CSV table of C-alpha atoms and ligand atoms in Angstrom, one decimal:
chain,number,residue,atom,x,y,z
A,105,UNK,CA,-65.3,26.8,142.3
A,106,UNK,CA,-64.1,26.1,139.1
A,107,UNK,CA,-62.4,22.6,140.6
A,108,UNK,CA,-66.0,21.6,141.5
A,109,UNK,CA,-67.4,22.5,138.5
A,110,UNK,CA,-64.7,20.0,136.8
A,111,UNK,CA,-65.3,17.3,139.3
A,112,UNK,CA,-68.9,17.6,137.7
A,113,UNK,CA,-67.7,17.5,133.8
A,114,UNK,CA,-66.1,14.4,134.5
A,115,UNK,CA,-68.7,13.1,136.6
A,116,UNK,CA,-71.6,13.7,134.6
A,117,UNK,CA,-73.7,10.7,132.5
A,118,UNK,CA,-72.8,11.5,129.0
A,119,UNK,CA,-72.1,9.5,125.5
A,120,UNK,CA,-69.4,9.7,123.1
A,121,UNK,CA,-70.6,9.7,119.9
A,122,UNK,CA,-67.3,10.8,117.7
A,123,UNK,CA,-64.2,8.9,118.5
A,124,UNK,CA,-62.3,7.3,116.3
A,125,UNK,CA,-60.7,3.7,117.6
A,126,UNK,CA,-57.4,3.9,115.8
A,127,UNK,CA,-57.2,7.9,117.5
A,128,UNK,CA,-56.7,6.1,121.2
A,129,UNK,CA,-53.9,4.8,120.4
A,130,UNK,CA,-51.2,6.0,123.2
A,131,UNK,CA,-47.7,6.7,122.5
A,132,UNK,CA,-46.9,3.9,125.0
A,133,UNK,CA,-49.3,1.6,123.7
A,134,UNK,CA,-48.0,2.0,120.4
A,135,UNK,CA,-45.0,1.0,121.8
A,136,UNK,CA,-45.5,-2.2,123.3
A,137,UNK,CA,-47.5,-3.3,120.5
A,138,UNK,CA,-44.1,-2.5,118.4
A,139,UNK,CA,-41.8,-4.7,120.9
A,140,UNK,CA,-44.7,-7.3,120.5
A,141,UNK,CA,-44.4,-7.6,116.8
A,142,UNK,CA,-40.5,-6.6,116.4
A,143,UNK,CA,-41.1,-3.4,114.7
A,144,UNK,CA,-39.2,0.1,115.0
A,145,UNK,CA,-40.8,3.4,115.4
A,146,UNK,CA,-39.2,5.9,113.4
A,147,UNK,CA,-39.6,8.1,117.5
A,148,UNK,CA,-37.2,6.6,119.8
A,149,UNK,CA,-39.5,6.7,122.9
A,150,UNK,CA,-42.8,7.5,123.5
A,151,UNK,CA,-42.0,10.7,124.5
A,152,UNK,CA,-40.3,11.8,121.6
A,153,UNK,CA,-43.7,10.1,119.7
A,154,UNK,CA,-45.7,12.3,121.5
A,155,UNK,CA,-43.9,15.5,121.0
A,156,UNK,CA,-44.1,15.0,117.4
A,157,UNK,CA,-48.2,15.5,117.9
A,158,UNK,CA,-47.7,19.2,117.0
A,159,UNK,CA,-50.1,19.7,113.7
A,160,UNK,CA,-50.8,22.2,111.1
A,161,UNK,CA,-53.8,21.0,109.3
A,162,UNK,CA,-56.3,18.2,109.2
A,163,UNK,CA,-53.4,16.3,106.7
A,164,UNK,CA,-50.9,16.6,109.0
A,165,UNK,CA,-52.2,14.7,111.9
A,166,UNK,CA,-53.8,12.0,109.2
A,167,UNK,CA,-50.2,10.8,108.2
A,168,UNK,CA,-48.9,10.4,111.3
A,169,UNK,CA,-52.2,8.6,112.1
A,170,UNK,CA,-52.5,6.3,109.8
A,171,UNK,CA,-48.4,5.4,110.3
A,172,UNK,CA,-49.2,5.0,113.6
A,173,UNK,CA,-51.8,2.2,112.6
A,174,UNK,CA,-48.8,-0.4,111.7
A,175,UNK,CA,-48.6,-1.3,115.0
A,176,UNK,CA,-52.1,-3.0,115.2
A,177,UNK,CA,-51.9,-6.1,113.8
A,178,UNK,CA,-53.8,-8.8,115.7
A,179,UNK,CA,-57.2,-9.5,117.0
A,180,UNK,CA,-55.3,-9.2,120.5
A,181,UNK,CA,-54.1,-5.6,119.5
A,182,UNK,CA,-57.4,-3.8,118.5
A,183,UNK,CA,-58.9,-5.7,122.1
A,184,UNK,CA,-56.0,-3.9,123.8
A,185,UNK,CA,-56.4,-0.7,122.5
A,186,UNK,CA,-59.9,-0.7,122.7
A,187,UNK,CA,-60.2,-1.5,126.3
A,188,UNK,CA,-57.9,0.9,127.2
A,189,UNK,CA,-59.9,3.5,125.6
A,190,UNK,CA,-62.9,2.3,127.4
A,191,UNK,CA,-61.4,2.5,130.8
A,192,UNK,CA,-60.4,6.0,130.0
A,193,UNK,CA,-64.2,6.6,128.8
A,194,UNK,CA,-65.4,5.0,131.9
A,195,UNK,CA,-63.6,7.1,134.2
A,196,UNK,CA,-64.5,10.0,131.9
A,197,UNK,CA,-68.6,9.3,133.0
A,198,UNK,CA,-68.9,7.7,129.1
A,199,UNK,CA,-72.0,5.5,129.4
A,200,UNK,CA,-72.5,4.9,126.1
A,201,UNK,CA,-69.8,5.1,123.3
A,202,UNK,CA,-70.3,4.9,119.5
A,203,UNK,CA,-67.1,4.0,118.4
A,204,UNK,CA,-65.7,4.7,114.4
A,205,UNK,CA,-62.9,2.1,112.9
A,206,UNK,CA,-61.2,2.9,109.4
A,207,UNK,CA,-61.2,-0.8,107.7
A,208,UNK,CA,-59.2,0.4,104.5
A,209,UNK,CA,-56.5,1.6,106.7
A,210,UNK,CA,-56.3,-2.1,107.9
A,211,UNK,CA,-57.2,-4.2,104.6
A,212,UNK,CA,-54.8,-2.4,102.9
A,213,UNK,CA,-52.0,-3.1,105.2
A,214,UNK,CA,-53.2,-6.6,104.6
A,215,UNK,CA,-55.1,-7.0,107.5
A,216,UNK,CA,-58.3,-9.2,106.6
A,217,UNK,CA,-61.4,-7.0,107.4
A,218,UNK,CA,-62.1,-9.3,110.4
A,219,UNK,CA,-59.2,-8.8,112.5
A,220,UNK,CA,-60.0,-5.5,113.8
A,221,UNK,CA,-63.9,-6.2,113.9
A,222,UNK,CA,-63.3,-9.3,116.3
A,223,UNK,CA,-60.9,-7.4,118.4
A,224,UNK,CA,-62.8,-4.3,118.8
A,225,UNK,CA,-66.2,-6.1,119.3
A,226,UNK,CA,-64.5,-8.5,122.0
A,227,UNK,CA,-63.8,-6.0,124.0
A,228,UNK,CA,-67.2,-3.3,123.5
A,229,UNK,CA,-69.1,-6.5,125.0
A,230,UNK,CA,-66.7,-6.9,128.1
A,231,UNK,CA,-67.3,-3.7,128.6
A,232,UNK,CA,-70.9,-3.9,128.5
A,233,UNK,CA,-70.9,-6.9,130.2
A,234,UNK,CA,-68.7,-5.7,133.6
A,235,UNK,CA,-69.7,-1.7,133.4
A,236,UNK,CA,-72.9,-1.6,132.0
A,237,UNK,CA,-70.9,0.8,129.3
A,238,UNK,CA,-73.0,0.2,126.1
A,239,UNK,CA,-71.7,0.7,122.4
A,240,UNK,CA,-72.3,0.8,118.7
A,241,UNK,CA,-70.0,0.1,116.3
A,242,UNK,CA,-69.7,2.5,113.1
A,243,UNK,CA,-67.6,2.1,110.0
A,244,UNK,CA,-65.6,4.8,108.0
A,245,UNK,CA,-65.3,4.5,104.4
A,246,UNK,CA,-62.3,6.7,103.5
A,247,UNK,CA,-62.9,9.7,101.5
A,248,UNK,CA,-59.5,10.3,100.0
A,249,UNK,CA,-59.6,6.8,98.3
A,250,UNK,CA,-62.2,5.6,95.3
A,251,UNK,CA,-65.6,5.0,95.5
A,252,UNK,CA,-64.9,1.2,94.3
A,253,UNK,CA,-62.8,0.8,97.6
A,254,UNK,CA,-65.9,2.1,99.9
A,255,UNK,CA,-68.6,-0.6,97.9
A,256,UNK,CA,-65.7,-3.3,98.3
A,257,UNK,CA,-65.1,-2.2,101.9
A,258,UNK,CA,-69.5,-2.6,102.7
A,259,UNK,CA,-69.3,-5.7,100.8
A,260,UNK,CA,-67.2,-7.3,103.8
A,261,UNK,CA,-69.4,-5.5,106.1
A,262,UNK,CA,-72.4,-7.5,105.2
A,263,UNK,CA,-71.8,-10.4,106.9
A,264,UNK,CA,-71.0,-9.1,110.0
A,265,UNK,CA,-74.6,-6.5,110.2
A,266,UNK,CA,-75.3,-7.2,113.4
A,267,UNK,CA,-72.1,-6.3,114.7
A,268,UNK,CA,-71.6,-2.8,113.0
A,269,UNK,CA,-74.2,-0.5,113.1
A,270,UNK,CA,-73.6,2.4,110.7
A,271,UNK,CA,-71.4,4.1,108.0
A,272,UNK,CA,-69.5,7.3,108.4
A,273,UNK,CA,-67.0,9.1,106.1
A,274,UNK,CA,-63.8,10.2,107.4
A,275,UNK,CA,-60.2,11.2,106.2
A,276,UNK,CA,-58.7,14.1,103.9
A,277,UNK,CA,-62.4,16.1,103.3
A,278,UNK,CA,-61.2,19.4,101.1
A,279,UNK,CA,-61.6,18.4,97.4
A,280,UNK,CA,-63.1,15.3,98.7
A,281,UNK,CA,-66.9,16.2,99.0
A,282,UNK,CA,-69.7,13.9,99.9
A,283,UNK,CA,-71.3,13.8,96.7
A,284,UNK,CA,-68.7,11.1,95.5
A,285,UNK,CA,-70.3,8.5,98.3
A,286,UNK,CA,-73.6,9.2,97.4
A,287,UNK,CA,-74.2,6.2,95.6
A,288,UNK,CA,-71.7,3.7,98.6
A,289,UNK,CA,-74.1,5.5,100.8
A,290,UNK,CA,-77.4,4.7,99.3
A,291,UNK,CA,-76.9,0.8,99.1
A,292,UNK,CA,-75.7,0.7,102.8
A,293,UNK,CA,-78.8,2.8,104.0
A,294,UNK,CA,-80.9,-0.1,102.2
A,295,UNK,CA,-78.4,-2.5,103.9
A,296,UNK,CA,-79.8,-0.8,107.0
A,297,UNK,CA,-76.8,0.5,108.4
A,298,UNK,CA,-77.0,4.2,109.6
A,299,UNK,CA,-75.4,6.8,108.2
A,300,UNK,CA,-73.1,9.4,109.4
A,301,UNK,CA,-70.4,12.1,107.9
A,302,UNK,CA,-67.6,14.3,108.8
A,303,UNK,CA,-68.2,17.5,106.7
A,304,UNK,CA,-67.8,21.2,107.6
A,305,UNK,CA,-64.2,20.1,109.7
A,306,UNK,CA,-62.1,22.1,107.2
A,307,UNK,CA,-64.5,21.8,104.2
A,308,UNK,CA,-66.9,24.3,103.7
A,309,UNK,CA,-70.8,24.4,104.9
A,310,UNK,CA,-72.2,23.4,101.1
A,311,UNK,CA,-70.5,20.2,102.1
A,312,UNK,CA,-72.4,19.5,104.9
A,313,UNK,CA,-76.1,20.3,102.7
A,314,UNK,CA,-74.3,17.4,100.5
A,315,UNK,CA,-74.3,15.1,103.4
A,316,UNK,CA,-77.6,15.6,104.1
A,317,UNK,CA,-78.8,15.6,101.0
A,318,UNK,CA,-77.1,13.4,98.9
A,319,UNK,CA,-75.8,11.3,102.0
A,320,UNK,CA,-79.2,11.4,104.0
A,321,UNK,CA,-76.8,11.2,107.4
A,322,UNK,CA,-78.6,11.1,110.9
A,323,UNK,CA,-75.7,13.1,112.3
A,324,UNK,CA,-73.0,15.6,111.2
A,325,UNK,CA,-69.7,14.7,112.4
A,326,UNK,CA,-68.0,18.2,113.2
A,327,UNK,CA,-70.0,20.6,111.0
A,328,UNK,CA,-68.5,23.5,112.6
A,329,UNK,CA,-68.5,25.4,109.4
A,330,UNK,CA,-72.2,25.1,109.5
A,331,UNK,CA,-72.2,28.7,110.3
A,332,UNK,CA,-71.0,30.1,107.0
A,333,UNK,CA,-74.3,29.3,106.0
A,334,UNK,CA,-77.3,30.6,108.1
A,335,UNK,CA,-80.2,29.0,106.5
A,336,UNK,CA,-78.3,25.9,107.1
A,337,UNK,CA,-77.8,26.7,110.4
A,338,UNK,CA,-81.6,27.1,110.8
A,339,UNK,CA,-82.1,24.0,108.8
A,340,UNK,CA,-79.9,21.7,111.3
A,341,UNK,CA,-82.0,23.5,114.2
A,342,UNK,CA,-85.4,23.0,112.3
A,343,UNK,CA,-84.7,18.9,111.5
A,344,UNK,CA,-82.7,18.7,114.9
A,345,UNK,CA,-80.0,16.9,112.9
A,346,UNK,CA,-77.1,16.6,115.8
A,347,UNK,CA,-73.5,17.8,115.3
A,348,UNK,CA,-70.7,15.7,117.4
A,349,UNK,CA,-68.6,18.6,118.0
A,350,UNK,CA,-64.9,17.9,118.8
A,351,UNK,CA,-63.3,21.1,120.6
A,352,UNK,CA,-59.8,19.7,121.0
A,353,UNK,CA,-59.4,18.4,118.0
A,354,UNK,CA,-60.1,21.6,116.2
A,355,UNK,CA,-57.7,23.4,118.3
A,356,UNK,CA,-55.1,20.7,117.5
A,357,UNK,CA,-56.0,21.0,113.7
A,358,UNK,CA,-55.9,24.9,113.3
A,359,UNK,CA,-59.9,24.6,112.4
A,360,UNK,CA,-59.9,27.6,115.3
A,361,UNK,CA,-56.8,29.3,116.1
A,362,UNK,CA,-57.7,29.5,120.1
A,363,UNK,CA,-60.9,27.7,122.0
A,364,UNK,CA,-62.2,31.0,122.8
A,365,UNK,CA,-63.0,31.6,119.6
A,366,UNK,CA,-64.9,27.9,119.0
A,367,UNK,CA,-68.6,28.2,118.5
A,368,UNK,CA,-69.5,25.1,120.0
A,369,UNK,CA,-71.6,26.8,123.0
A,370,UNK,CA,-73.2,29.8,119.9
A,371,UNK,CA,-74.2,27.1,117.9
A,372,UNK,CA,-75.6,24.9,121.3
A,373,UNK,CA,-77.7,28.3,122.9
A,374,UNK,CA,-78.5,28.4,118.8
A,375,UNK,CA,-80.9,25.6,119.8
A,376,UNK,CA,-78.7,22.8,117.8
A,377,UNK,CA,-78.5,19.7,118.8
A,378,UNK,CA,-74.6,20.3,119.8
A,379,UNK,CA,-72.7,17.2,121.3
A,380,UNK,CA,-68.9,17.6,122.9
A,381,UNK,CA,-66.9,14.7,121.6
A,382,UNK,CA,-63.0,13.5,121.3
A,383,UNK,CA,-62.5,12.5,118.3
A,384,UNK,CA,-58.7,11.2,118.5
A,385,UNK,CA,-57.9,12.3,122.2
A,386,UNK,CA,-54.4,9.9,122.1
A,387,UNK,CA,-53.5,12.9,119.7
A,388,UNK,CA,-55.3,16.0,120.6
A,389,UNK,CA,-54.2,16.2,124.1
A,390,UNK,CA,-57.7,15.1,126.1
A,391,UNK,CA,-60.7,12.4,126.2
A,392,UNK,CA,-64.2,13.4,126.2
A,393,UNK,CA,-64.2,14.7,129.8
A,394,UNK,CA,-61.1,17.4,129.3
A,395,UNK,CA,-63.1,18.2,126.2
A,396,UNK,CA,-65.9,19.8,128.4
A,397,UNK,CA,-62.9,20.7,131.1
A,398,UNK,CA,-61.2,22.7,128.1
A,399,UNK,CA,-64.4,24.7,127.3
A,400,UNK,CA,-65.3,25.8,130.7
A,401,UNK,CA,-62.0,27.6,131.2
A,402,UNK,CA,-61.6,29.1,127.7
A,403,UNK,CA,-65.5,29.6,127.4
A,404,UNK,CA,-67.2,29.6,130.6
A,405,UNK,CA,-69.5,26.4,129.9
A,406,UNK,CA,-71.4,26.1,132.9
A,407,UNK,CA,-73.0,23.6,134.4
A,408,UNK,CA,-76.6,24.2,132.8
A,409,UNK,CA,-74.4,24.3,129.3
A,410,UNK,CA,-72.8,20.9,130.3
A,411,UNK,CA,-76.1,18.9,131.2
A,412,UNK,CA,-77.5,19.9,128.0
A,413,UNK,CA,-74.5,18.8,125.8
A,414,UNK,CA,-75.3,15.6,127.7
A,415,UNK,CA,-78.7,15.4,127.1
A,416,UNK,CA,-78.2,16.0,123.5
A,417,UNK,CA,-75.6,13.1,123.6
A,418,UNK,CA,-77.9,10.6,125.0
A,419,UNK,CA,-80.5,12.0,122.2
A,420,UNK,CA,-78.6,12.1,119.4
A,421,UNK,CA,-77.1,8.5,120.2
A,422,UNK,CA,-78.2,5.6,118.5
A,423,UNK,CA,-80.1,4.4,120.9
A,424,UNK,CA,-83.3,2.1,121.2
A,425,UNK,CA,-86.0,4.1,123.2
A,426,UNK,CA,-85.9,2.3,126.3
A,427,UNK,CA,-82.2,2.2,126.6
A,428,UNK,CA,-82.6,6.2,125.8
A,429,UNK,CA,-85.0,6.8,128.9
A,430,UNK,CA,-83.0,5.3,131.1
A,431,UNK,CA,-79.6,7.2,130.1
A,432,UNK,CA,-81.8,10.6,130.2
A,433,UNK,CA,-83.3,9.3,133.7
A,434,UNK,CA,-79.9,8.4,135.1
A,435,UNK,CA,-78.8,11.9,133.7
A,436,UNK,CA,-81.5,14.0,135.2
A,437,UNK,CA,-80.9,12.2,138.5
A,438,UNK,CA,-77.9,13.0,138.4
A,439,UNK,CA,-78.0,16.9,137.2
A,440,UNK,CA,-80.9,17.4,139.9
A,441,UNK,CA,-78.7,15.2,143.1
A,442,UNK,CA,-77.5,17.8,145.9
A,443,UNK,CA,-74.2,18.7,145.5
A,444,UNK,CA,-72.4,16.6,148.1
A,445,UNK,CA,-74.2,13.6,147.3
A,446,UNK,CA,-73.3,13.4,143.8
A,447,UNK,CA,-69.9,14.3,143.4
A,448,UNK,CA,-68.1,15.9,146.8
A,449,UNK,CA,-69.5,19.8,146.8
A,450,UNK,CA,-69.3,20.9,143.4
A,451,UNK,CA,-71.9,23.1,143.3
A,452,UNK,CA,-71.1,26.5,145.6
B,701,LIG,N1,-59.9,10.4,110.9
B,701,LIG,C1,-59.6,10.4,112.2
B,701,LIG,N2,-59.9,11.6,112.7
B,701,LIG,C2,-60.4,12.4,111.7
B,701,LIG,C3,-60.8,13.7,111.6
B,701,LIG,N3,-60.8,14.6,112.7
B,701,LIG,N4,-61.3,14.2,110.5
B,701,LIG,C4,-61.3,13.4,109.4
B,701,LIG,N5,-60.8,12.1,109.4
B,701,LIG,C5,-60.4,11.6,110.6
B,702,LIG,ZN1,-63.4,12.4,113.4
């Protein structure tokens, strides 16, 4: 029973709206990319990487991510990484990925601001091109560094609009609120990029008013914490502004000290637009599809629950209308298909 009901999760038409590029990064893959540039890991073996993924706090996981970025250092490696994250997403039903890169974490490292873009991008369109798997590209301005660094950071965005679709905000958020993007944000709305923002991860709910307010996003990234504040709560139901919800993750980051206790599927029968999401899922133990997997067994999501996280993907996505209809049509066909037809007797 519950085996068929898994077969479904991973079967099921969804998008993934919250994943973070430089998070795919396997402990394998970061070491080939290390023999192919002559580097040493401070792990001796991937395994010993991987056992290292053991975190206490949002902070925690962001140093060893952002070491882990040293590895990628040529157009070649972001294509790499990104198509093996898209295989994984395929396999995962992912048809349609909106995909977040950090560019300061690069440029800093001295990594000109197109190396990343052109590798990333090369391999979105293959995978549009062979799968059908459709993409939008969104970049992070880093929170924990100066507002100077974000307006530099859009500056080298402009050239390249048609190629990255929106802004986000990512990185250390306590003592970091959105209020000190407000203006970065502003001037890339009018540059027509979309905006996002993580808020209410581990800062509090008044951050997430800030990103709407001050920020003007079209989706919260996170915003569990929504909940310490219930006008806001009604507020995200009343504007239907979506939350990409990353159940893993949270576990991994101590935002909830057990999945049973995550109020992904409250906030969801709520009536929010609630999506399920990765996040980082090289770190946090799962992709997008053992994100749903996770939540059945710790909170019974059933299969109603699942094709309405789907549907709210598909809707919350960035998405022009036509390409929505479809998604939702090849969704509902799906949801409503007899058991044996769609995915080998799931549903007894
Ligand atoms: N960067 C990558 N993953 C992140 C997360 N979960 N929160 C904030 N910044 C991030
Ligand atoms: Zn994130």
């Amino acid at each position: 029973m519950g085996e068929d009901l898994d077969a479904f999760l991973r079967a099921l038409p969804k998008a993934e709206l919250h994943l973070h590029i430089e998070g795919t990064l396997e402990p394998e893959l970061a070491f080939e990319l290390a023999r192919r540039h002559g580097v040493r890991l401070a792990y001796p073996d991937a395994a010993a990487l991987r056992a290292a993924y053991d975190f206490d706090d949002l902070q925690s996981f962001l140093d060893l991510y952002y070491a882990g970025t040293a590895v990628l250092r040529t157009e070649q490696d972001f294509y790499d990484l990104t198509w093996a994250y898209l295989g994984r997403a395929r396999a995962d039903g992912v048809r349609h990925v909106e995909v977040f890169f950090d560019p300061q974490t690069h440029t800093e490292r001295g990594v000109p601001f197109e190396v990343p873009l052109d590798g990333i991008d090369a391999a979105l369109r293959r995978g549009e091109r062979e799968w059908g798997l459709t993409s939008r590209l969104i970049l992070c301005f880093l929170r924990h560094r100066p507002e100077a660094a974000a307006f530099e950071t859009l500056a080298q965005a402009l050239p390249h609009r048609g190629r990255i679709h929106g802004v986000g905000l990512d990185s250390a958020e306590r003592g970091n609120p959105p209020a000190r993007f407000a203006r970065v944000f502003a001037r890339a709305r009018a540059e027509g990029f979309l905006p996002v923002a993580h808020a209410g991860e581990e800062g509090p709910a008044a951050y997430v008013r800030e990103a709407l307010d001050l920020l003007r996003v079209r989706r919260v990234d996170h915003g569990v914490r929504c909940e310490e504040d219930p006008a806001l709560v009604e507020r995200l139901v009343r504007e239907r502004i979506p939350l990409t919800v990353c159940p893993l993750s949270n576990l991994k980051l101590k935002v909830v000290p057990d999945l049973a206790a995550h109020n992904v599927l409250r906030l969801l029968h709520r009536g929010l637009c609630v999506t399920v999401n990765s996040d980082d899922p090289a770190y946090f133990g799962g992709y997008v599809a053992d994100n749903f997997v996770a939540l059945r067994r710790a909170l019974g999501l059933t299969r109603a629950d699942a094709v309405a996280l789907a549907r709210n993907s598909f809707e919350a996505a960035f998405l022009e209308p036509a390409a929505r209809a479809a998604h939702l049509a090849a969704l509902a066909a799906f949801a409503e298909a007899p058991a044996a037809q769609a995915s080998g007797g799931f549903e007894r």
